[in-house]
mmCIF file of C-alpha atoms in Angstrom:
data_model
loop_
_atom_site.group_PDB
_atom_site.id
_atom_site.type_symbol
_atom_site.label_atom_id
_atom_site.label_comp_id
_atom_site.label_asym_id
_atom_site.label_seq_id
_atom_site.Cartn_x
_atom_site.Cartn_y
_atom_site.Cartn_z
ATOM 1 C CA MET A 9 281.480 140.951 168.663
ATOM 2 C CA ALA A 10 278.521 138.642 168.028
ATOM 3 C CA ASP A 11 276.865 138.261 164.657
ATOM 4 C CA MET A 12 274.256 140.727 163.396
ATOM 5 C CA LEU A 13 271.174 140.688 161.166
ATOM 6 C CA ALA A 14 271.620 142.040 157.624
ATOM 7 C CA GLY A 15 269.539 142.263 154.440
ATOM 8 C CA ARG A 16 271.765 140.596 151.835
ATOM 9 C CA LEU A 17 271.126 140.611 148.084
ATOM 10 C CA HIS A 18 272.326 137.477 146.281
ATOM 11 C CA LEU A 19 272.767 138.709 142.727
ATOM 12 C CA ALA A 20 272.978 135.331 141.015
ATOM 13 C CA GLU A 21 269.412 134.610 142.130
ATOM 14 C CA ARG A 22 268.259 138.231 142.605
ATOM 15 C CA ALA A 23 267.134 137.137 146.061
ATOM 16 C CA LEU A 24 266.996 139.293 149.213
ATOM 17 C CA ARG A 25 267.681 137.223 152.326
ATOM 18 C CA MET A 26 267.780 138.245 155.967
ATOM 19 C CA GLU A 27 270.961 136.608 157.258
ATOM 20 C CA SER A 28 273.187 136.478 160.297
ATOM 21 C CA VAL A 29 276.662 137.781 159.430
ATOM 22 C CA PRO A 30 279.704 138.891 161.465
ATOM 23 C CA VAL A 31 279.683 142.457 162.762
ATOM 24 C CA PRO A 32 282.228 144.321 160.577
ATOM 25 C CA GLU A 33 285.418 145.617 162.136
ATOM 26 C CA PRO A 34 286.516 149.144 161.170
ATOM 27 C CA ARG A 35 289.834 149.252 159.323
ATOM 28 C CA ASP A 36 292.249 152.180 159.063
ATOM 29 C CA GLY A 37 290.333 155.300 158.088
ATOM 30 C CA GLN A 38 286.956 153.757 158.872
ATOM 31 C CA VAL A 39 284.196 154.426 161.388
ATOM 32 C CA ARG A 40 281.672 151.824 162.490
ATOM 33 C CA ILE A 41 278.176 153.025 163.309
ATOM 34 C CA ARG A 42 275.297 151.341 165.036
ATOM 35 C CA VAL A 43 272.507 151.781 162.518
ATOM 36 C CA GLU A 44 269.387 153.500 163.853
ATOM 37 C CA ALA A 45 267.534 154.023 160.561
ATOM 38 C CA ALA A 46 267.926 153.040 156.911
ATOM 39 C CA GLY A 47 265.786 154.104 153.961
ATOM 40 C CA VAL A 48 264.189 151.794 151.403
ATOM 41 C CA CYS A 49 264.659 153.304 147.949
ATOM 42 C CA LEU A 50 263.219 152.328 144.587
ATOM 43 C CA SER A 51 266.825 151.738 143.529
ATOM 44 C CA ASP A 52 266.985 148.941 146.105
ATOM 45 C CA VAL A 53 263.914 147.398 144.494
ATOM 46 C CA HIS A 54 265.534 147.699 141.063
ATOM 47 C CA LEU A 55 268.669 145.967 142.323
ATOM 48 C CA ILE A 56 266.529 143.075 143.521
ATOM 49 C CA ASP A 57 264.409 142.825 140.375
ATOM 50 C CA GLY A 58 267.407 143.063 138.046
ATOM 51 C CA THR A 59 266.718 146.484 136.513
ATOM 52 C CA LEU A 60 269.989 147.688 138.068
ATOM 53 C CA THR A 61 273.233 145.745 138.501
ATOM 54 C CA PRO A 62 276.307 146.766 140.534
ATOM 55 C CA LEU A 63 279.257 147.688 138.339
ATOM 56 C CA TYR A 64 282.076 147.473 140.857
ATOM 57 C CA LEU A 65 280.967 144.927 143.464
ATOM 58 C CA PRO A 66 283.766 142.408 144.151
ATOM 59 C CA GLY A 67 281.583 139.310 144.371
ATOM 60 C CA ASP A 68 277.893 138.581 144.005
ATOM 61 C CA VAL A 69 276.488 139.294 147.483
ATOM 62 C CA VAL A 70 275.987 142.722 149.079
ATOM 63 C CA THR A 71 274.172 144.226 152.058
ATOM 64 C CA LEU A 72 271.688 146.727 150.637
ATOM 65 C CA GLY A 73 270.987 150.233 151.924
ATOM 66 C CA HIS A 74 272.517 153.549 150.816
ATOM 67 C CA GLU A 75 270.439 155.831 153.082
ATOM 68 C CA VAL A 76 271.821 155.320 156.581
ATOM 69 C CA ALA A 77 271.934 157.139 159.937
ATOM 70 C CA GLY A 78 273.031 156.041 163.398
ATOM 71 C CA VAL A 79 275.583 156.599 166.138
ATOM 72 C CA VAL A 80 279.331 156.158 166.142
ATOM 73 C CA ASP A 81 280.220 152.826 167.713
ATOM 74 C CA ALA A 82 283.938 152.281 166.989
ATOM 75 C CA PHE A 83 286.678 153.495 164.661
ATOM 76 C CA GLY A 84 290.081 152.581 163.288
ATOM 77 C CA ASP A 85 293.270 153.448 165.187
ATOM 78 C CA ASP A 86 294.102 156.362 162.865
ATOM 79 C CA VAL A 87 290.677 157.997 163.047
ATOM 80 C CA GLU A 88 290.374 161.152 165.162
ATOM 81 C CA GLY A 89 287.654 163.631 166.004
ATOM 82 C CA TRP A 90 284.794 161.191 166.556
ATOM 83 C CA GLU A 91 283.280 160.061 169.829
ATOM 84 C CA PRO A 92 281.251 156.922 170.609
ATOM 85 C CA GLY A 93 277.562 157.788 170.643
ATOM 86 C CA GLN A 94 277.924 160.725 168.257
ATOM 87 C CA ARG A 95 274.874 161.057 165.957
ATOM 88 C CA VAL A 96 275.742 160.821 162.263
ATOM 89 C CA LEU A 97 274.507 159.995 158.780
ATOM 90 C CA LEU A 98 276.526 158.359 156.010
ATOM 91 C CA GLN A 99 277.054 159.725 152.531
ATOM 92 C CA ALA A 100 275.501 157.413 149.941
ATOM 93 C CA GLY A 101 278.863 156.674 148.347
ATOM 94 C CA GLU A 102 282.442 157.747 147.774
ATOM 95 C CA ARG A 103 285.196 157.854 145.171
ATOM 96 C CA ASP A 104 288.008 155.323 145.158
ATOM 97 C CA ARG A 105 291.646 156.206 144.493
ATOM 98 C CA ARG A 106 291.026 156.186 140.730
ATOM 99 C CA GLY A 107 288.079 158.554 141.046
ATOM 100 C CA THR A 108 285.447 155.893 140.417
ATOM 101 C CA VAL A 109 282.153 156.623 142.176
ATOM 102 C CA LEU A 110 281.180 153.693 144.403
ATOM 103 C CA THR A 111 277.695 153.496 145.908
ATOM 104 C CA ARG A 112 277.011 152.204 149.400
ATOM 105 C CA GLY A 113 274.711 149.203 149.405
ATOM 106 C CA VAL A 114 275.482 148.599 145.728
ATOM 107 C CA ASP A 115 279.240 148.369 145.199
ATOM 108 C CA TYR A 116 280.006 147.653 148.864
ATOM 109 C CA ASP A 117 278.008 146.727 151.968
ATOM 110 C CA GLY A 118 275.349 149.186 153.040
ATOM 111 C CA GLY A 119 273.118 149.902 156.003
ATOM 112 C CA TRP A 120 270.330 147.320 156.000
ATOM 113 C CA ALA A 121 272.097 145.880 159.017
ATOM 114 C CA GLU A 122 272.611 146.433 162.712
ATOM 115 C CA TYR A 123 276.083 147.879 162.104
ATOM 116 C CA ALA A 124 277.838 149.437 159.108
ATOM 117 C CA VAL A 125 281.384 150.635 158.460
ATOM 118 C CA ALA A 126 282.177 153.757 156.461
ATOM 119 C CA SER A 127 285.211 155.728 155.349
ATOM 120 C CA GLU A 128 285.742 158.586 157.776
ATOM 121 C CA SER A 129 285.276 161.112 154.960
ATOM 122 C CA THR A 130 281.698 159.900 154.359
ATOM 123 C CA VAL A 131 280.522 160.351 157.955
ATOM 124 C CA VAL A 132 278.511 163.546 158.579
ATOM 125 C CA PRO A 133 277.476 164.752 162.074
ATOM 126 C CA ILE A 134 273.801 165.589 162.566
ATOM 127 C CA PRO A 135 272.082 167.772 165.187
ATOM 128 C CA ASP A 136 270.410 166.213 168.223
ATOM 129 C CA ASP A 137 266.964 167.434 167.167
ATOM 130 C CA LEU A 138 267.065 165.783 163.716
ATOM 131 C CA PRO A 139 265.404 162.348 164.033
ATOM 132 C CA PHE A 140 267.404 159.428 162.607
ATOM 133 C CA GLU A 141 264.454 158.477 160.387
ATOM 134 C CA GLN A 142 264.594 161.885 158.715
ATOM 135 C CA ALA A 143 268.378 162.134 158.677
ATOM 136 C CA CYS A 144 268.874 158.853 156.844
ATOM 137 C CA VAL A 145 266.876 159.959 153.789
ATOM 138 C CA ILE A 146 268.932 163.111 153.230
ATOM 139 C CA PRO A 147 271.575 161.208 151.226
ATOM 140 C CA ASP A 148 269.842 160.382 147.915
ATOM 141 C CA ALA A 149 266.097 160.945 148.539
ATOM 142 C CA VAL A 150 266.700 164.619 149.351
ATOM 143 C CA SER A 151 270.242 165.306 148.129
ATOM 144 C CA THR A 152 269.624 163.944 144.615
ATOM 145 C CA PRO A 153 266.781 166.386 143.841
ATOM 146 C CA TRP A 154 268.635 169.155 145.693
ATOM 147 C CA ALA A 155 271.669 168.693 143.436
ATOM 148 C CA ALA A 156 269.389 168.484 140.381
ATOM 149 C CA VAL A 157 267.647 171.729 141.344
ATOM 150 C CA THR A 158 270.665 173.762 142.419
ATOM 151 C CA ASP A 159 273.577 172.405 140.367
ATOM 152 C CA THR A 160 272.393 170.646 137.217
ATOM 153 C CA ALA A 161 269.412 172.902 136.454
ATOM 154 C CA ARG A 162 270.802 175.954 138.275
ATOM 155 C CA THR A 163 267.221 176.934 139.043
ATOM 156 C CA ARG A 164 266.783 180.635 139.712
ATOM 157 C CA PRO A 165 264.135 182.438 141.784
ATOM 158 C CA GLY A 166 260.991 183.133 139.807
ATOM 159 C CA GLU A 167 261.597 180.432 137.195
ATOM 160 C CA ALA A 168 258.618 178.307 136.205
ATOM 161 C CA VAL A 169 259.265 174.623 136.848
ATOM 162 C CA GLY A 170 257.511 171.316 136.316
ATOM 163 C CA VAL A 171 258.090 168.162 138.375
ATOM 164 C CA TRP A 172 257.055 164.887 136.741
ATOM 165 C CA GLY A 173 256.662 162.118 139.324
ATOM 166 C CA VAL A 174 255.940 163.023 142.962
ATOM 167 C CA GLY A 175 257.472 159.923 144.535
ATOM 168 C CA GLY A 176 260.552 159.614 146.740
ATOM 169 C CA LEU A 177 262.591 162.134 144.735
ATOM 170 C CA GLY A 178 259.908 164.333 143.211
ATOM 171 C CA ALA A 179 258.126 164.933 146.513
ATOM 172 C CA HIS A 180 261.299 166.448 147.906
ATOM 173 C CA ALA A 181 261.927 168.364 144.689
ATOM 174 C CA VAL A 182 258.628 170.208 145.190
ATOM 175 C CA GLN A 183 259.727 171.322 148.662
ATOM 176 C CA LEU A 184 263.234 172.244 147.551
ATOM 177 C CA LEU A 185 262.068 174.221 144.529
ATOM 178 C CA ARG A 186 259.912 176.342 146.820
ATOM 179 C CA LEU A 187 262.933 176.786 149.060
ATOM 180 C CA VAL A 188 265.003 178.283 146.221
ATOM 181 C CA GLY A 189 262.140 180.515 145.071
ATOM 182 C CA ALA A 190 260.991 178.805 141.872
ATOM 183 C CA ALA A 191 257.479 179.855 140.846
ATOM 184 C CA PRO A 192 255.158 178.444 139.841
ATOM 185 C CA VAL A 193 256.022 174.916 140.927
ATOM 186 C CA ILE A 194 253.816 172.598 138.866
ATOM 187 C CA ALA A 195 253.589 168.933 139.878
ATOM 188 C CA VAL A 196 252.653 166.459 137.138
ATOM 189 C CA GLU A 197 251.418 163.128 138.421
ATOM 190 C CA PRO A 198 248.889 160.519 137.213
ATOM 191 C CA LEU A 199 247.940 159.349 140.707
ATOM 192 C CA ALA A 200 245.309 161.475 142.452
ATOM 193 C CA ALA A 201 246.713 160.710 145.911
ATOM 194 C CA ALA A 202 250.180 161.843 144.824
ATOM 195 C CA ARG A 203 248.729 165.050 143.381
ATOM 196 C CA GLU A 204 247.095 165.747 146.739
ATOM 197 C CA ARG A 205 250.420 165.109 148.429
ATOM 198 C CA ALA A 206 252.145 167.540 146.081
ATOM 199 C CA VAL A 207 249.727 170.282 147.109
ATOM 200 C CA ALA A 208 250.388 169.545 150.785
ATOM 201 C CA LEU A 209 254.138 169.805 150.117
ATOM 202 C CA GLY A 210 253.782 173.204 148.495
ATOM 203 C CA ALA A 211 253.117 172.771 144.780
ATOM 204 C CA ASP A 212 251.432 175.833 143.272
ATOM 205 C CA ALA A 213 249.480 173.644 140.850
ATOM 206 C CA VAL A 214 249.033 169.956 140.078
ATOM 207 C CA LEU A 215 248.222 168.461 136.691
ATOM 208 C CA ASP A 216 247.283 165.043 135.391
ATOM 209 C CA PRO A 217 249.583 164.251 132.426
ATOM 210 C CA ALA A 218 246.667 162.485 130.695
ATOM 211 C CA ASP A 219 244.519 165.642 130.663
ATOM 212 C CA PRO A 220 243.870 166.583 126.982
ATOM 213 C CA ALA A 221 244.226 170.231 127.990
ATOM 214 C CA PHE A 222 247.603 169.626 129.656
ATOM 215 C CA ARG A 223 249.701 171.869 127.405
ATOM 216 C CA ASP A 224 247.189 174.703 127.537
ATOM 217 C CA ALA A 225 247.145 174.445 131.340
ATOM 218 C CA VAL A 226 250.940 174.752 131.555
ATOM 219 C CA LEU A 227 250.965 177.751 129.237
ATOM 220 C CA ASP A 228 248.176 179.375 131.246
ATOM 221 C CA LEU A 229 250.041 178.830 134.527
ATOM 222 C CA THR A 230 253.256 180.293 133.082
ATOM 223 C CA GLY A 231 251.767 183.318 131.361
ATOM 224 C CA GLY A 232 252.238 181.709 127.960
ATOM 225 C CA ARG A 233 256.012 181.344 128.188
ATOM 226 C CA GLY A 234 256.267 177.666 129.081
ATOM 227 C CA LEU A 235 258.567 176.048 131.609
ATOM 228 C CA ASP A 236 262.050 177.254 132.388
ATOM 229 C CA VAL A 237 262.919 173.843 133.853
ATOM 230 C CA ALA A 238 261.226 170.448 133.596
ATOM 231 C CA PHE A 239 262.368 167.675 135.923
ATOM 232 C CA ASP A 240 261.797 164.019 135.033
ATOM 233 C CA PHE A 241 261.883 162.097 138.304
ATOM 234 C CA ALA A 242 259.783 159.269 136.881
ATOM 235 C CA GLY A 243 262.235 157.837 134.370
ATOM 236 C CA VAL A 244 259.556 157.338 131.708
ATOM 237 C CA THR A 245 259.915 157.996 127.966
ATOM 238 C CA ALA A 246 256.436 159.544 127.723
ATOM 239 C CA VAL A 247 257.387 162.037 130.434
ATOM 240 C CA ARG A 248 260.377 163.291 128.448
ATOM 241 C CA GLU A 249 258.312 163.613 125.285
ATOM 242 C CA GLN A 250 255.590 165.555 127.080
ATOM 243 C CA ALA A 251 258.010 167.803 128.967
ATOM 244 C CA LEU A 252 259.743 168.849 125.743
ATOM 245 C CA THR A 253 256.414 170.134 124.388
ATOM 246 C CA VAL A 254 256.008 172.653 127.215
ATOM 247 C CA LEU A 255 259.562 173.990 127.538
ATOM 248 C CA GLY A 256 259.967 177.705 126.980
ATOM 249 C CA ARG A 257 262.867 179.684 125.547
ATOM 250 C CA ARG A 258 266.163 178.411 126.998
ATOM 251 C CA GLY A 259 264.164 175.762 128.837
ATOM 252 C CA ARG A 260 266.043 172.838 130.379
ATOM 253 C CA LEU A 261 264.815 169.263 130.658
ATOM 254 C CA VAL A 262 266.622 167.510 133.515
ATOM 255 C CA LEU A 263 266.666 163.708 133.432
ATOM 256 C CA ALA A 264 266.913 162.512 137.034
ATOM 257 C CA GLY A 265 264.889 159.325 136.562
ATOM 258 C CA ILE A 266 266.493 156.421 134.723
ATOM 259 C CA ALA A 267 264.514 154.847 131.876
ATOM 260 C CA ASN A 268 267.312 152.993 130.025
ATOM 261 C CA LYS A 269 265.638 154.190 126.825
ATOM 262 C CA PRO A 270 266.642 156.541 123.993
ATOM 263 C CA VAL A 271 265.894 160.242 124.446
ATOM 264 C CA THR A 272 264.151 161.530 121.338
ATOM 265 C CA ILE A 273 263.723 165.155 120.276
ATOM 266 C CA ALA A 274 260.768 165.236 117.892
ATOM 267 C CA SER A 275 262.131 168.139 115.846
ATOM 268 C CA ASP A 276 265.446 169.930 116.116
ATOM 269 C CA SER A 277 264.100 173.170 114.628
ATOM 270 C CA PRO A 278 262.125 174.475 117.647
ATOM 271 C CA PHE A 279 264.647 172.869 120.007
ATOM 272 C CA THR A 280 267.534 174.834 118.539
ATOM 273 C CA TYR A 281 265.521 177.998 117.795
ATOM 274 C CA PHE A 282 264.441 178.259 121.444
ATOM 275 C CA GLN A 283 267.951 177.246 122.598
ATOM 276 C CA GLN A 284 266.677 174.453 124.786
ATOM 277 C CA ALA A 285 268.752 171.772 126.523
ATOM 278 C CA VAL A 286 268.495 168.221 127.853
ATOM 279 C CA LEU A 287 270.645 167.645 130.941
ATOM 280 C CA GLY A 288 271.492 164.356 132.602
ATOM 281 C CA HIS A 289 271.589 164.196 136.374
ATOM 282 C CA TYR A 290 272.812 161.512 138.745
ATOM 283 C CA GLY A 291 273.078 161.511 142.535
ATOM 284 C CA SER A 292 274.770 164.246 144.520
ATOM 285 C CA GLU A 293 278.088 165.287 146.030
ATOM 286 C CA GLY A 294 279.065 165.406 149.676
ATOM 287 C CA GLU A 295 278.587 169.163 149.796
ATOM 288 C CA HIS A 296 274.897 168.787 148.960
ATOM 289 C CA VAL A 297 274.285 166.514 151.939
ATOM 290 C CA GLU A 298 276.100 168.939 154.223
ATOM 291 C CA GLN A 299 274.046 171.853 152.871
ATOM 292 C CA LEU A 300 270.819 169.987 153.601
ATOM 293 C CA VAL A 301 271.895 169.069 157.133
ATOM 294 C CA SER A 302 272.628 172.758 157.683
ATOM 295 C CA LEU A 303 269.201 173.734 156.339
ATOM 296 C CA ALA A 304 267.536 171.189 158.635
ATOM 297 C CA ARG A 305 269.579 172.444 161.591
ATOM 298 C CA GLN A 306 268.388 175.999 160.928
ATOM 299 C CA GLY A 307 264.745 174.988 160.622
ATOM 300 C CA ARG A 308 264.475 175.654 156.891
ATOM 301 C CA LEU A 309 263.815 172.027 155.913
ATOM 302 C CA ASP A 310 261.166 169.835 157.536
ATOM 303 C CA LEU A 311 261.276 166.190 156.464
ATOM 304 C CA ALA A 312 258.668 164.842 158.872
ATOM 305 C CA ALA A 313 256.154 164.285 156.073
ATOM 306 C CA SER A 314 258.706 162.225 154.140
ATOM 307 C CA ILE A 315 258.553 159.275 156.533
ATOM 308 C CA SER A 316 255.625 157.136 155.430
ATOM 309 C CA ASP A 317 256.243 154.268 157.874
ATOM 310 C CA VAL A 318 258.930 152.635 160.001
ATOM 311 C CA LEU A 319 259.386 148.853 159.948
ATOM 312 C CA PRO A 320 261.744 146.501 161.807
ATOM 313 C CA LEU A 321 264.862 145.517 159.859
ATOM 314 C CA ALA A 322 263.625 141.933 159.926
ATOM 315 C CA ASP A 323 260.683 143.070 157.759
ATOM 316 C CA ALA A 324 262.870 144.378 154.929
ATOM 317 C CA GLN A 325 261.253 142.053 152.398
ATOM 318 C CA GLU A 326 257.815 143.415 153.297
ATOM 319 C CA ALA A 327 259.120 146.972 152.920
ATOM 320 C CA VAL A 328 260.452 146.135 149.469
ATOM 321 C CA ARG A 329 257.094 144.678 148.483
ATOM 322 C CA ARG A 330 255.281 147.831 149.623
ATOM 323 C CA VAL A 331 257.630 150.090 147.655
ATOM 324 C CA GLN A 332 257.390 147.862 144.588
ATOM 325 C CA THR A 333 253.579 147.846 144.637
ATOM 326 C CA LYS A 334 253.340 151.465 145.822
ATOM 327 C CA GLN A 335 251.117 150.311 148.683
ATOM 328 C CA GLY A 336 250.031 153.371 150.615
ATOM 329 C CA ASN A 337 251.744 155.660 148.072
ATOM 330 C CA PRO A 338 254.877 156.003 150.241
ATOM 331 C CA ILE A 339 257.523 158.713 150.015
ATOM 332 C CA ARG A 340 260.003 156.736 152.119
ATOM 333 C CA LEU A 341 259.761 153.588 154.219
ATOM 334 C CA ILE A 342 262.381 153.261 156.942
ATOM 335 C CA LEU A 343 263.981 150.139 158.423
ATOM 336 C CA ARG A 344 264.944 150.228 162.099
ATOM 337 C CA PRO A 345 267.287 147.507 163.454
#
């Protein structure tokens, strides 16, 4: 086949370049898809700016993009059960033979391209009525908070929860917490526009973390008991410190944002007396993506509001700039080849 356009990160220079590269050929056990939509995540921005670095990339150049949806285009000789034109999304990563978790668009080439190859086990069929732009954000933007809510925190109906940071992950967390019956769902966000968005997505209350009456407001909203679960989707030290002050008995603080900073518990006495916990969370498993596709298929999950804008693949650098500067306060920007 002819060459294709791809957004390639050159790690030595931390430079994103739009380049013409050969269309990849699927090997044994692989499926090639024609990309129809790919999400632009803050993690992509952090890879470019140097905050994040691939751990397992063999080389120093990679095609970005771990949120990918499209149609089956070709497959290896030993692959069965797939048809050309079938609508699919790709899991955001996979485990190698040693059990190491590899991330698409980080440790191997991703979907900021016209075509992408994927291990057959990471290809997930999607219904005809689920737009590609919405399907592509399910891996990571939706599945990461879903796994945090259902697996790491094990959130139960009626539990009081706080969501710090209503961006790409936190915005979906608000929706998903309502879906599992958490109440009240309290969104904590310094930006007024993001607080308004949280209300539109179903938050029962929104608070400014800088409000001097913040703690009193949380206690009032929870009948004096404090939060059962606090989710840090911002990855900010001040968020963790504040969240720990409003946890209730057996409250859990879930760290889904990455700060690369120490986690400090001001005093172990109340922490141990109230039997509280700090839980780390990272990514999701394949089952979480499949659960979300099923929920979307059954009309329980509407991701239309998640798509802030769609740009041509050739404008990937502009999309990165808009995410980095938070222009327009986006939930997700989508690239379309």
